[in-house]
């Protein structure tokens, strides 16, 4: 079996590694001229690290990431709402990592080059069209000038090409995401600039009226990553690399704890992006073609599940293809059956957190804080179904 993967992000690269590890050949096509290490920090939770560890990447991740041992929820004034151990300290068999998204992508990319060979990745290739028949699928790629550069032939085509997925567009038409009313400012601050704060190596989420603020170390402790989310009425571009003004971010967080404003004010530059939401797709697959990651279940970044779920997708899809032998359509049907309920549930939970995190000061906010402190409803015990899941182990088809 041979797979064609469209998209060289975390989901596409991880899936290539997984397929190769199970004896399925693949080629990966990326529209950018190079696969660059872009983005800022993300939390990578145990159910994804378990899959990456199975690919032999744990030591490499340890070299570039920070192990997260504790999570804190705080009010905007600094009062602790709730905290709990994470990763190995919480009893998991693998760590939880805080890592620069680009470094995570770089580790996986390096492994793909080593194990599949550099020729397995073709950059500067934009998907123009595809056709499929009983024997396979053909994908036609073009350069930026619109000139045809390559036609790939395989048994399956996997669209791992993100929120603006060309594969999704060709399968189901142009979608209409809606603006959530939230703008996120993000940045990376050299840790020495914040040494006077004595920040612990923890993940911290501050909740307040109309917004929330998250920060943690990345890059081996050399940088502090932050994401500052505030509600705003209008936004037009679904982009995560538009420059923002530090002064604007500080203005939006007036009245918050001095630590929050100190972290924002210490950054050299900040980027902002409007957060758009999509309804779950009715289906992911047509014939020999399927979707993976943000192309089929883009999530608001309020549960740290975006990259994690794309890794899980790759594990389940690989297992389904292996068990199905040559029955590609049957494998894709099972992949969708197993994955859609889980990702839809997480999309809905992430959407709910926008309201939950941003309650104005008052009775509802106090009730939320009390319930969170008493029940730990985001604790590992409460969401064990999420963290304990092994996406590469398929349930008995007869069950």
mmCIF file of C-alpha atoms in Angstrom:
data_model
loop_
_atom_site.group_PDB
_atom_site.id
_atom_site.type_symbol
_atom_site.label_atom_id
_atom_site.label_comp_id
_atom_site.label_asym_id
_atom_site.label_seq_id
_atom_site.Cartn_x
_atom_site.Cartn_y
_atom_site.Cartn_z
ATOM 1 C CA UNK A 1 0.000 0.000 0.000
ATOM 2 C CA UNK A 2 1.135 3.547 -0.756
ATOM 3 C CA UNK A 3 -0.213 6.745 0.791
ATOM 4 C CA UNK A 4 -0.051 10.305 -0.536
ATOM 5 C CA UNK A 5 -0.024 12.853 2.302
ATOM 6 C CA UNK A 6 -0.857 16.492 1.584
ATOM 7 C CA UNK A 7 0.555 18.798 4.260
ATOM 8 C CA UNK A 8 3.879 18.880 6.101
ATOM 9 C CA UNK A 9 2.669 19.959 9.537
ATOM 10 C CA UNK A 10 2.704 17.965 12.749
ATOM 11 C CA UNK A 11 -0.184 15.720 11.713
ATOM 12 C CA UNK A 12 1.114 14.941 8.231
ATOM 13 C CA UNK A 13 4.691 14.298 9.329
ATOM 14 C CA UNK A 14 3.660 12.102 12.267
ATOM 15 C CA UNK A 15 1.333 10.078 10.066
ATOM 16 C CA UNK A 16 4.170 9.517 7.586
ATOM 17 C CA UNK A 17 6.320 8.114 10.396
ATOM 18 C CA UNK A 18 3.520 5.911 11.663
ATOM 19 C CA UNK A 19 2.708 4.519 8.236
ATOM 20 C CA UNK A 20 6.352 3.753 7.565
ATOM 21 C CA UNK A 21 6.701 1.996 10.917
ATOM 22 C CA UNK A 22 3.892 -0.369 9.886
ATOM 23 C CA UNK A 23 5.253 -1.099 6.408
ATOM 24 C CA UNK A 24 3.120 1.338 4.400
ATOM 25 C CA UNK A 25 5.087 3.510 1.976
ATOM 26 C CA UNK A 26 4.187 7.163 1.604
ATOM 27 C CA UNK A 27 5.085 10.414 -0.063
ATOM 28 C CA UNK A 28 4.455 13.801 1.545
ATOM 29 C CA UNK A 29 3.715 17.025 -0.355
ATOM 30 C CA UNK A 30 3.978 20.504 1.162
ATOM 31 C CA UNK A 31 3.008 23.710 -0.613
ATOM 32 C CA UNK A 32 5.665 25.863 1.121
ATOM 33 C CA UNK A 33 9.125 25.916 -0.376
ATOM 34 C CA UNK A 34 10.613 24.655 2.887
ATOM 35 C CA UNK A 35 9.256 23.006 6.019
ATOM 36 C CA UNK A 36 9.996 25.710 8.570
ATOM 37 C CA UNK A 37 9.754 25.635 12.346
ATOM 38 C CA UNK A 38 6.936 28.126 12.855
ATOM 39 C CA UNK A 39 4.634 29.013 15.724
ATOM 40 C CA UNK A 40 4.934 29.473 19.465
ATOM 41 C CA UNK A 41 4.453 27.219 22.470
ATOM 42 C CA UNK A 42 1.965 24.401 22.890
ATOM 43 C CA UNK A 43 1.236 21.882 25.614
ATOM 44 C CA UNK A 44 1.649 18.333 24.360
ATOM 45 C CA UNK A 45 -0.301 15.975 26.588
ATOM 46 C CA UNK A 46 0.395 12.341 27.507
ATOM 47 C CA UNK A 47 -1.988 10.773 24.994
ATOM 48 C CA UNK A 48 0.076 12.330 22.178
ATOM 49 C CA UNK A 49 3.474 11.826 23.804
ATOM 50 C CA UNK A 50 2.632 8.135 24.179
ATOM 51 C CA UNK A 51 2.353 7.885 20.377
ATOM 52 C CA UNK A 52 5.558 9.867 19.780
ATOM 53 C CA UNK A 53 7.416 7.776 22.348
ATOM 54 C CA UNK A 54 6.316 4.677 20.447
ATOM 55 C CA UNK A 55 8.077 6.158 17.425
ATOM 56 C CA UNK A 56 11.298 6.508 19.421
ATOM 57 C CA UNK A 57 11.182 10.310 19.768
ATOM 58 C CA UNK A 58 11.032 10.733 23.542
ATOM 59 C CA UNK A 59 14.743 11.469 24.056
ATOM 60 C CA UNK A 60 14.743 14.042 21.266
ATOM 61 C CA UNK A 61 11.714 15.767 22.739
ATOM 62 C CA UNK A 62 13.386 15.895 26.141
ATOM 63 C CA UNK A 63 16.267 17.805 24.557
ATOM 64 C CA UNK A 64 14.079 20.653 23.265
ATOM 65 C CA UNK A 65 11.052 20.718 25.592
ATOM 66 C CA UNK A 66 10.128 21.289 29.216
ATOM 67 C CA UNK A 67 8.450 18.559 31.232
ATOM 68 C CA UNK A 68 5.252 19.911 32.794
ATOM 69 C CA UNK A 69 4.601 18.639 36.297
ATOM 70 C CA UNK A 70 1.835 20.929 37.531
ATOM 71 C CA UNK A 71 -1.079 23.001 36.228
ATOM 72 C CA UNK A 72 -2.589 26.045 37.966
ATOM 73 C CA UNK A 73 -5.847 27.893 37.346
ATOM 74 C CA UNK A 74 -5.893 31.432 38.740
ATOM 75 C CA UNK A 75 -8.248 34.389 38.815
ATOM 76 C CA UNK A 76 -7.097 37.524 37.028
ATOM 77 C CA UNK A 77 -6.130 38.920 40.449
ATOM 78 C CA UNK A 78 -3.876 35.948 41.232
ATOM 79 C CA UNK A 79 -6.015 33.880 43.588
ATOM 80 C CA UNK A 80 -5.524 30.162 43.047
ATOM 81 C CA UNK A 81 -8.686 28.392 41.858
ATOM 82 C CA UNK A 82 -7.309 24.894 41.444
ATOM 83 C CA UNK A 83 -4.106 22.988 40.731
ATOM 84 C CA UNK A 84 -3.089 19.427 40.000
ATOM 85 C CA UNK A 85 -0.027 17.367 39.150
ATOM 86 C CA UNK A 86 0.614 16.546 35.493
ATOM 87 C CA UNK A 87 2.662 14.115 33.448
ATOM 88 C CA UNK A 88 4.781 11.603 35.327
ATOM 89 C CA UNK A 89 3.952 13.184 38.684
ATOM 90 C CA UNK A 90 0.279 12.441 38.020
ATOM 91 C CA UNK A 91 0.969 8.772 37.423
ATOM 92 C CA UNK A 92 1.130 8.734 33.620
ATOM 93 C CA UNK A 93 3.599 6.427 31.935
ATOM 94 C CA UNK A 94 4.938 9.275 29.782
ATOM 95 C CA UNK A 95 5.629 12.971 30.443
ATOM 96 C CA UNK A 96 3.623 16.015 29.511
ATOM 97 C CA UNK A 97 5.677 18.549 27.558
ATOM 98 C CA UNK A 98 5.552 22.284 27.000
ATOM 99 C CA UNK A 99 7.296 22.831 23.699
ATOM 100 C CA UNK A 100 7.675 25.308 20.879
ATOM 101 C CA UNK A 101 5.370 24.092 18.103
ATOM 102 C CA UNK A 102 8.147 24.577 15.543
ATOM 103 C CA UNK A 103 10.607 22.493 17.560
ATOM 104 C CA UNK A 104 8.062 19.680 17.850
ATOM 105 C CA UNK A 105 7.535 19.813 14.108
ATOM 106 C CA UNK A 106 11.311 19.912 13.602
ATOM 107 C CA UNK A 107 11.905 16.777 15.676
ATOM 108 C CA UNK A 108 9.284 14.853 13.700
ATOM 109 C CA UNK A 109 10.519 16.231 10.379
ATOM 110 C CA UNK A 110 14.078 15.151 11.142
ATOM 111 C CA UNK A 111 12.880 11.641 11.922
ATOM 112 C CA UNK A 112 10.935 11.486 8.641
ATOM 113 C CA UNK A 113 14.022 12.474 6.665
ATOM 114 C CA UNK A 114 16.152 9.905 8.480
ATOM 115 C CA UNK A 115 13.720 7.011 8.130
ATOM 116 C CA UNK A 116 11.955 7.690 4.844
ATOM 117 C CA UNK A 117 14.673 9.665 3.090
ATOM 118 C CA UNK A 118 14.638 13.289 1.978
ATOM 119 C CA UNK A 119 13.069 12.269 -1.331
ATOM 120 C CA UNK A 120 9.896 11.234 0.487
ATOM 121 C CA UNK A 121 9.085 14.928 1.068
ATOM 122 C CA UNK A 122 8.425 17.252 -1.868
ATOM 123 C CA UNK A 123 8.089 20.958 -1.098
ATOM 124 C CA UNK A 124 6.773 23.747 -3.301
ATOM 125 C CA UNK A 125 3.892 21.510 -4.399
ATOM 126 C CA UNK A 126 0.356 22.874 -4.281
ATOM 127 C CA UNK A 127 -2.447 20.399 -4.757
ATOM 128 C CA UNK A 128 -4.494 21.349 -7.799
ATOM 129 C CA UNK A 129 -6.786 18.384 -8.308
ATOM 130 C CA UNK A 130 -7.156 14.670 -7.739
ATOM 131 C CA UNK A 131 -8.950 11.793 -9.368
ATOM 132 C CA UNK A 132 -9.685 8.329 -8.056
ATOM 133 C CA UNK A 133 -10.738 5.003 -9.503
ATOM 134 C CA UNK A 134 -10.975 1.383 -8.433
ATOM 135 C CA UNK A 135 -7.199 0.992 -8.563
ATOM 136 C CA UNK A 136 -6.076 4.086 -6.673
ATOM 137 C CA UNK A 137 -5.925 7.870 -6.535
ATOM 138 C CA UNK A 138 -3.903 10.373 -8.579
ATOM 139 C CA UNK A 139 -2.983 13.796 -7.194
ATOM 140 C CA UNK A 140 -1.803 16.638 -9.427
ATOM 141 C CA UNK A 141 0.542 19.263 -7.970
ATOM 142 C CA UNK A 142 1.496 22.716 -9.204
ATOM 143 C CA UNK A 143 4.062 25.361 -8.276
ATOM 144 C CA UNK A 144 3.312 28.922 -7.189
ATOM 145 C CA UNK A 145 3.228 30.062 -10.814
ATOM 146 C CA UNK A 146 0.528 27.534 -11.612
ATOM 147 C CA UNK A 147 2.758 25.210 -13.617
ATOM 148 C CA UNK A 148 2.224 21.472 -13.235
ATOM 149 C CA UNK A 149 5.202 19.931 -11.450
ATOM 150 C CA UNK A 150 4.196 16.408 -10.472
ATOM 151 C CA UNK A 151 1.492 13.759 -10.472
ATOM 152 C CA UNK A 152 1.506 11.265 -7.617
ATOM 153 C CA UNK A 153 -0.242 7.903 -7.688
ATOM 154 C CA UNK A 154 -1.166 5.915 -4.589
ATOM 155 C CA UNK A 155 -3.771 3.798 -2.867
ATOM 156 C CA UNK A 156 -4.953 6.542 -0.493
ATOM 157 C CA UNK A 157 -4.737 10.339 -0.265
ATOM 158 C CA UNK A 158 -4.638 11.944 3.185
ATOM 159 C CA UNK A 159 -5.449 15.626 3.543
ATOM 160 C CA UNK A 160 -3.385 16.883 6.483
ATOM 161 C CA UNK A 161 -3.257 20.409 5.098
ATOM 162 C CA UNK A 162 -4.709 22.411 7.959
ATOM 163 C CA UNK A 163 -7.538 24.856 8.472
ATOM 164 C CA UNK A 164 -7.412 26.113 4.882
ATOM 165 C CA UNK A 165 -7.357 22.566 3.527
ATOM 166 C CA UNK A 166 -7.350 22.261 -0.239
ATOM 167 C CA UNK A 167 -8.290 18.589 0.049
ATOM 168 C CA UNK A 168 -11.365 19.471 2.134
ATOM 169 C CA UNK A 169 -12.332 22.152 -0.370
ATOM 170 C CA UNK A 170 -12.111 19.750 -3.311
ATOM 171 C CA UNK A 171 -14.086 17.095 -1.429
ATOM 172 C CA UNK A 172 -16.824 19.175 0.173
ATOM 173 C CA UNK A 173 -16.622 22.738 -1.164
ATOM 174 C CA UNK A 174 -15.625 25.991 0.507
ATOM 175 C CA UNK A 175 -16.584 26.198 4.166
ATOM 176 C CA UNK A 176 -17.711 29.262 6.096
ATOM 177 C CA UNK A 177 -15.983 29.468 9.486
ATOM 178 C CA UNK A 178 -17.420 31.981 11.910
ATOM 179 C CA UNK A 179 -15.518 34.440 14.069
ATOM 180 C CA UNK A 180 -15.764 33.573 17.774
ATOM 181 C CA UNK A 181 -15.356 37.124 18.998
ATOM 182 C CA UNK A 182 -11.888 36.360 20.403
ATOM 183 C CA UNK A 183 -8.471 37.728 19.503
ATOM 184 C CA UNK A 184 -5.337 35.956 20.766
ATOM 185 C CA UNK A 185 -2.013 37.709 21.256
ATOM 186 C CA UNK A 186 0.948 35.384 21.542
ATOM 187 C CA UNK A 187 4.613 35.878 22.239
ATOM 188 C CA UNK A 188 7.897 34.447 23.485
ATOM 189 C CA UNK A 189 9.884 36.242 26.185
ATOM 190 C CA UNK A 190 13.542 35.458 27.023
ATOM 191 C CA UNK A 191 13.409 33.916 30.491
ATOM 192 C CA UNK A 192 16.166 36.135 31.913
ATOM 193 C CA UNK A 193 13.940 39.181 31.466
ATOM 194 C CA UNK A 194 11.457 37.624 33.875
ATOM 195 C CA UNK A 195 13.946 36.213 36.391
ATOM 196 C CA UNK A 196 12.757 38.682 39.042
ATOM 197 C CA UNK A 197 9.304 37.041 38.959
ATOM 198 C CA UNK A 198 10.698 33.668 40.094
ATOM 199 C CA UNK A 199 8.273 31.848 37.801
ATOM 200 C CA UNK A 200 7.944 28.171 38.611
ATOM 201 C CA UNK A 201 8.122 25.504 35.919
ATOM 202 C CA UNK A 202 4.365 25.098 35.751
ATOM 203 C CA UNK A 203 1.561 25.721 33.290
ATOM 204 C CA UNK A 204 -0.616 28.634 34.383
ATOM 205 C CA UNK A 205 -4.036 29.748 33.168
ATOM 206 C CA UNK A 206 -5.497 33.031 34.440
ATOM 207 C CA UNK A 207 -9.259 33.628 34.031
ATOM 208 C CA UNK A 208 -10.982 36.995 33.884
ATOM 209 C CA UNK A 209 -13.865 38.944 32.386
ATOM 210 C CA UNK A 210 -13.856 38.605 28.616
ATOM 211 C CA UNK A 211 -10.478 36.914 28.405
ATOM 212 C CA UNK A 212 -7.811 34.611 29.782
ATOM 213 C CA UNK A 213 -4.027 34.415 29.867
ATOM 214 C CA UNK A 214 -1.793 31.335 29.670
ATOM 215 C CA UNK A 215 1.969 31.103 30.204
ATOM 216 C CA UNK A 216 4.645 28.433 30.602
ATOM 217 C CA UNK A 217 8.296 27.795 29.795
ATOM 218 C CA UNK A 218 9.468 26.343 26.474
ATOM 219 C CA UNK A 219 12.807 25.864 24.696
ATOM 220 C CA UNK A 220 14.458 24.099 27.601
ATOM 221 C CA UNK A 221 13.495 26.922 29.955
ATOM 222 C CA UNK A 222 15.099 29.653 27.851
ATOM 223 C CA UNK A 223 11.792 31.220 26.804
ATOM 224 C CA UNK A 224 8.435 31.924 28.421
ATOM 225 C CA UNK A 225 5.525 31.415 26.057
ATOM 226 C CA UNK A 226 2.279 33.306 26.545
ATOM 227 C CA UNK A 227 -1.127 33.422 24.900
ATOM 228 C CA UNK A 228 -3.370 36.344 25.820
ATOM 229 C CA UNK A 229 -6.987 35.997 24.688
ATOM 230 C CA UNK A 230 -9.515 38.814 24.775
ATOM 231 C CA UNK A 231 -12.953 39.277 23.262
ATOM 232 C CA UNK A 232 -13.297 41.683 20.357
ATOM 233 C CA UNK A 233 -16.282 42.443 18.169
ATOM 234 C CA UNK A 234 -14.896 42.205 14.644
ATOM 235 C CA UNK A 235 -12.121 40.456 12.768
ATOM 236 C CA UNK A 236 -11.755 39.499 9.121
ATOM 237 C CA UNK A 237 -8.635 37.358 8.634
ATOM 238 C CA UNK A 238 -8.139 33.782 9.779
ATOM 239 C CA UNK A 239 -4.386 34.132 10.218
ATOM 240 C CA UNK A 240 -1.989 33.385 13.062
ATOM 241 C CA UNK A 241 1.032 35.398 11.883
ATOM 242 C CA UNK A 242 -0.263 38.958 11.828
ATOM 243 C CA UNK A 243 1.764 41.359 13.918
ATOM 244 C CA UNK A 244 0.155 42.862 16.980
ATOM 245 C CA UNK A 245 1.068 45.811 19.144
ATOM 246 C CA UNK A 246 2.346 45.120 22.656
ATOM 247 C CA UNK A 247 0.650 48.316 23.817
ATOM 248 C CA UNK A 248 -2.705 47.026 22.585
ATOM 249 C CA UNK A 249 -2.271 43.758 24.468
ATOM 250 C CA UNK A 250 -1.345 45.623 27.646
ATOM 251 C CA UNK A 251 -4.395 47.856 27.294
ATOM 252 C CA UNK A 252 -6.681 44.829 26.993
ATOM 253 C CA UNK A 253 -5.268 43.401 30.242
ATOM 254 C CA UNK A 254 -5.532 46.519 32.379
ATOM 255 C CA UNK A 255 -6.647 45.600 35.891
ATOM 256 C CA UNK A 256 -5.110 42.122 35.747
ATOM 257 C CA UNK A 257 -2.416 40.886 38.123
ATOM 258 C CA UNK A 258 0.946 42.676 37.683
ATOM 259 C CA UNK A 259 2.615 39.377 36.733
ATOM 260 C CA UNK A 260 0.382 39.069 33.679
ATOM 261 C CA UNK A 261 1.170 42.578 32.499
ATOM 262 C CA UNK A 262 4.882 42.171 33.238
ATOM 263 C CA UNK A 263 5.097 39.102 31.007
ATOM 264 C CA UNK A 264 3.272 40.846 28.165
ATOM 265 C CA UNK A 265 5.362 43.977 28.504
ATOM 266 C CA UNK A 266 8.656 42.066 28.355
ATOM 267 C CA UNK A 267 8.109 40.693 24.841
ATOM 268 C CA UNK A 268 9.891 42.199 21.824
ATOM 269 C CA UNK A 269 7.086 41.455 19.413
ATOM 270 C CA UNK A 270 3.676 39.882 19.554
ATOM 271 C CA UNK A 271 1.481 38.285 16.936
ATOM 272 C CA UNK A 272 -2.285 38.163 17.014
ATOM 273 C CA UNK A 273 -4.863 36.018 15.352
ATOM 274 C CA UNK A 274 -8.613 35.928 15.242
ATOM 275 C CA UNK A 275 -10.090 32.698 16.543
ATOM 276 C CA UNK A 276 -12.544 31.150 14.106
ATOM 277 C CA UNK A 277 -14.781 28.183 14.770
ATOM 278 C CA UNK A 278 -16.134 25.480 12.483
ATOM 279 C CA UNK A 279 -18.998 23.100 12.907
ATOM 280 C CA UNK A 280 -18.014 19.411 12.870
ATOM 281 C CA UNK A 281 -18.015 17.979 9.353
ATOM 282 C CA UNK A 282 -20.718 15.410 8.548
ATOM 283 C CA UNK A 283 -18.037 13.187 7.036
ATOM 284 C CA UNK A 284 -14.288 13.128 6.457
ATOM 285 C CA UNK A 285 -13.826 10.661 3.602
ATOM 286 C CA UNK A 286 -14.870 10.022 0.024
ATOM 287 C CA UNK A 287 -13.657 6.804 -1.535
ATOM 288 C CA UNK A 288 -9.879 6.614 -1.128
ATOM 289 C CA UNK A 289 -9.498 10.160 0.164
ATOM 290 C CA UNK A 290 -9.731 11.278 3.789
ATOM 291 C CA UNK A 291 -8.901 14.182 6.081
ATOM 292 C CA UNK A 292 -6.791 14.441 9.229
ATOM 293 C CA UNK A 293 -6.143 17.020 11.939
ATOM 294 C CA UNK A 294 -7.222 20.649 11.512
ATOM 295 C CA UNK A 295 -8.449 19.946 7.998
ATOM 296 C CA UNK A 296 -11.428 18.065 9.465
ATOM 297 C CA UNK A 297 -11.761 19.095 13.125
ATOM 298 C CA UNK A 298 -10.103 22.457 13.802
ATOM 299 C CA UNK A 299 -10.463 23.333 17.491
ATOM 300 C CA UNK A 300 -10.328 26.470 19.542
ATOM 301 C CA UNK A 301 -7.052 26.483 21.521
ATOM 302 C CA UNK A 302 -8.724 26.198 24.933
ATOM 303 C CA UNK A 303 -7.923 22.564 25.733
ATOM 304 C CA UNK A 304 -4.457 22.097 24.157
ATOM 305 C CA UNK A 305 -5.881 19.472 21.801
ATOM 306 C CA UNK A 306 -5.191 20.708 18.265
ATOM 307 C CA UNK A 307 -1.820 19.103 17.595
ATOM 308 C CA UNK A 308 -2.577 16.262 19.996
ATOM 309 C CA UNK A 309 -5.661 15.154 18.079
ATOM 310 C CA UNK A 310 -3.843 15.243 14.734
ATOM 311 C CA UNK A 311 -1.276 12.833 16.196
ATOM 312 C CA UNK A 312 -4.070 10.596 17.458
ATOM 313 C CA UNK A 313 -5.690 10.694 14.005
ATOM 314 C CA UNK A 314 -2.490 9.408 12.440
ATOM 315 C CA UNK A 315 -2.243 6.543 14.924
ATOM 316 C CA UNK A 316 -5.833 5.393 14.415
ATOM 317 C CA UNK A 317 -5.722 5.783 10.639
ATOM 318 C CA UNK A 318 -2.510 3.757 10.444
ATOM 319 C CA UNK A 319 -3.955 0.978 12.595
ATOM 320 C CA UNK A 320 -7.128 0.872 10.510
ATOM 321 C CA UNK A 321 -5.188 0.626 7.254
ATOM 322 C CA UNK A 322 -2.997 -2.166 8.611
ATOM 323 C CA UNK A 323 -5.918 -4.230 9.902
ATOM 324 C CA UNK A 324 -7.996 -3.724 6.744
ATOM 325 C CA UNK A 325 -5.334 -5.017 4.382
ATOM 326 C CA UNK A 326 -6.226 -3.740 0.937
ATOM 327 C CA UNK A 327 -9.748 -2.559 1.818
ATOM 328 C CA UNK A 328 -9.044 1.178 1.814
ATOM 329 C CA UNK A 329 -12.687 2.258 1.872
ATOM 330 C CA UNK A 330 -13.389 -0.034 4.818
ATOM 331 C CA UNK A 331 -10.357 1.307 6.680
ATOM 332 C CA UNK A 332 -11.442 4.909 6.172
ATOM 333 C CA UNK A 333 -14.989 4.142 7.293
ATOM 334 C CA UNK A 334 -13.666 2.608 10.493
ATOM 335 C CA UNK A 335 -11.188 5.452 11.051
ATOM 336 C CA UNK A 336 -14.001 7.987 10.786
ATOM 337 C CA UNK A 337 -16.312 5.937 12.996
ATOM 338 C CA UNK A 338 -13.678 5.775 15.745
ATOM 339 C CA UNK A 339 -12.360 9.313 15.542
ATOM 340 C CA UNK A 340 -15.322 11.591 14.815
ATOM 341 C CA UNK A 341 -17.178 11.197 18.148
ATOM 342 C CA UNK A 342 -14.010 11.913 20.131
ATOM 343 C CA UNK A 343 -12.903 14.947 18.128
ATOM 344 C CA UNK A 344 -16.438 16.347 17.999
ATOM 345 C CA UNK A 345 -16.691 16.076 21.768
ATOM 346 C CA UNK A 346 -13.408 17.949 22.168
ATOM 347 C CA UNK A 347 -14.462 20.625 19.686
ATOM 348 C CA UNK A 348 -17.567 21.224 21.782
ATOM 349 C CA UNK A 349 -15.647 21.252 25.066
ATOM 350 C CA UNK A 350 -13.101 23.718 23.690
ATOM 351 C CA UNK A 351 -15.937 25.939 22.496
ATOM 352 C CA UNK A 352 -17.570 25.797 25.944
ATOM 353 C CA UNK A 353 -14.324 26.881 27.606
ATOM 354 C CA UNK A 354 -14.539 30.241 25.835
ATOM 355 C CA UNK A 355 -17.603 31.033 27.938
ATOM 356 C CA UNK A 356 -16.326 29.285 31.047
ATOM 357 C CA UNK A 357 -12.963 31.050 31.172
ATOM 358 C CA UNK A 358 -14.337 34.523 30.377
ATOM 359 C CA UNK A 359 -17.148 34.980 32.912
ATOM 360 C CA UNK A 360 -17.443 38.513 34.281
ATOM 361 C CA UNK A 361 -16.755 39.034 37.965
ATOM 362 C CA UNK A 362 -19.810 38.156 39.980
ATOM 363 C CA UNK A 363 -22.058 35.319 41.085
ATOM 364 C CA UNK A 364 -21.507 33.067 38.042
ATOM 365 C CA UNK A 365 -17.756 33.519 38.243
ATOM 366 C CA UNK A 366 -17.740 32.706 41.948
ATOM 367 C CA UNK A 367 -19.861 29.606 41.371
ATOM 368 C CA UNK A 368 -17.496 28.468 38.602
ATOM 369 C CA UNK A 369 -14.460 28.915 40.822
ATOM 370 C CA UNK A 370 -16.078 27.056 43.698
ATOM 371 C CA UNK A 371 -17.174 24.161 41.486
ATOM 372 C CA UNK A 372 -13.743 23.931 39.875
ATOM 373 C CA UNK A 373 -12.005 23.914 43.248
ATOM 374 C CA UNK A 374 -14.355 21.301 44.683
ATOM 375 C CA UNK A 375 -14.645 18.929 41.734
ATOM 376 C CA UNK A 376 -11.491 19.515 39.742
ATOM 377 C CA UNK A 377 -13.632 19.075 36.631
ATOM 378 C CA UNK A 378 -10.637 19.495 34.349
ATOM 379 C CA UNK A 379 -8.546 17.134 36.448
ATOM 380 C CA UNK A 380 -6.981 13.949 35.160
ATOM 381 C CA UNK A 381 -9.456 11.957 37.234
ATOM 382 C CA UNK A 382 -12.403 13.730 35.635
ATOM 383 C CA UNK A 383 -11.158 13.476 32.053
ATOM 384 C CA UNK A 384 -9.326 10.173 32.207
ATOM 385 C CA UNK A 385 -11.130 9.166 29.022
ATOM 386 C CA UNK A 386 -9.040 11.845 27.304
ATOM 387 C CA UNK A 387 -5.573 11.282 28.720
ATOM 388 C CA UNK A 388 -5.588 7.495 29.000
ATOM 389 C CA UNK A 389 -6.670 6.927 25.412
ATOM 390 C CA UNK A 390 -4.299 4.949 23.164
ATOM 391 C CA UNK A 391 -5.287 5.882 19.622
ATOM 392 C CA UNK A 392 -3.194 3.165 18.027
ATOM 393 C CA UNK A 393 -5.050 0.340 19.765
ATOM 394 C CA UNK A 394 -8.303 -0.444 17.974
ATOM 395 C CA UNK A 395 -11.334 -1.842 19.754
ATOM 396 C CA UNK A 396 -12.526 -5.294 18.770
ATOM 397 C CA UNK A 397 -14.577 -4.838 15.614
ATOM 398 C CA UNK A 398 -17.123 -7.319 16.976
ATOM 399 C CA UNK A 399 -17.534 -5.446 20.273
#
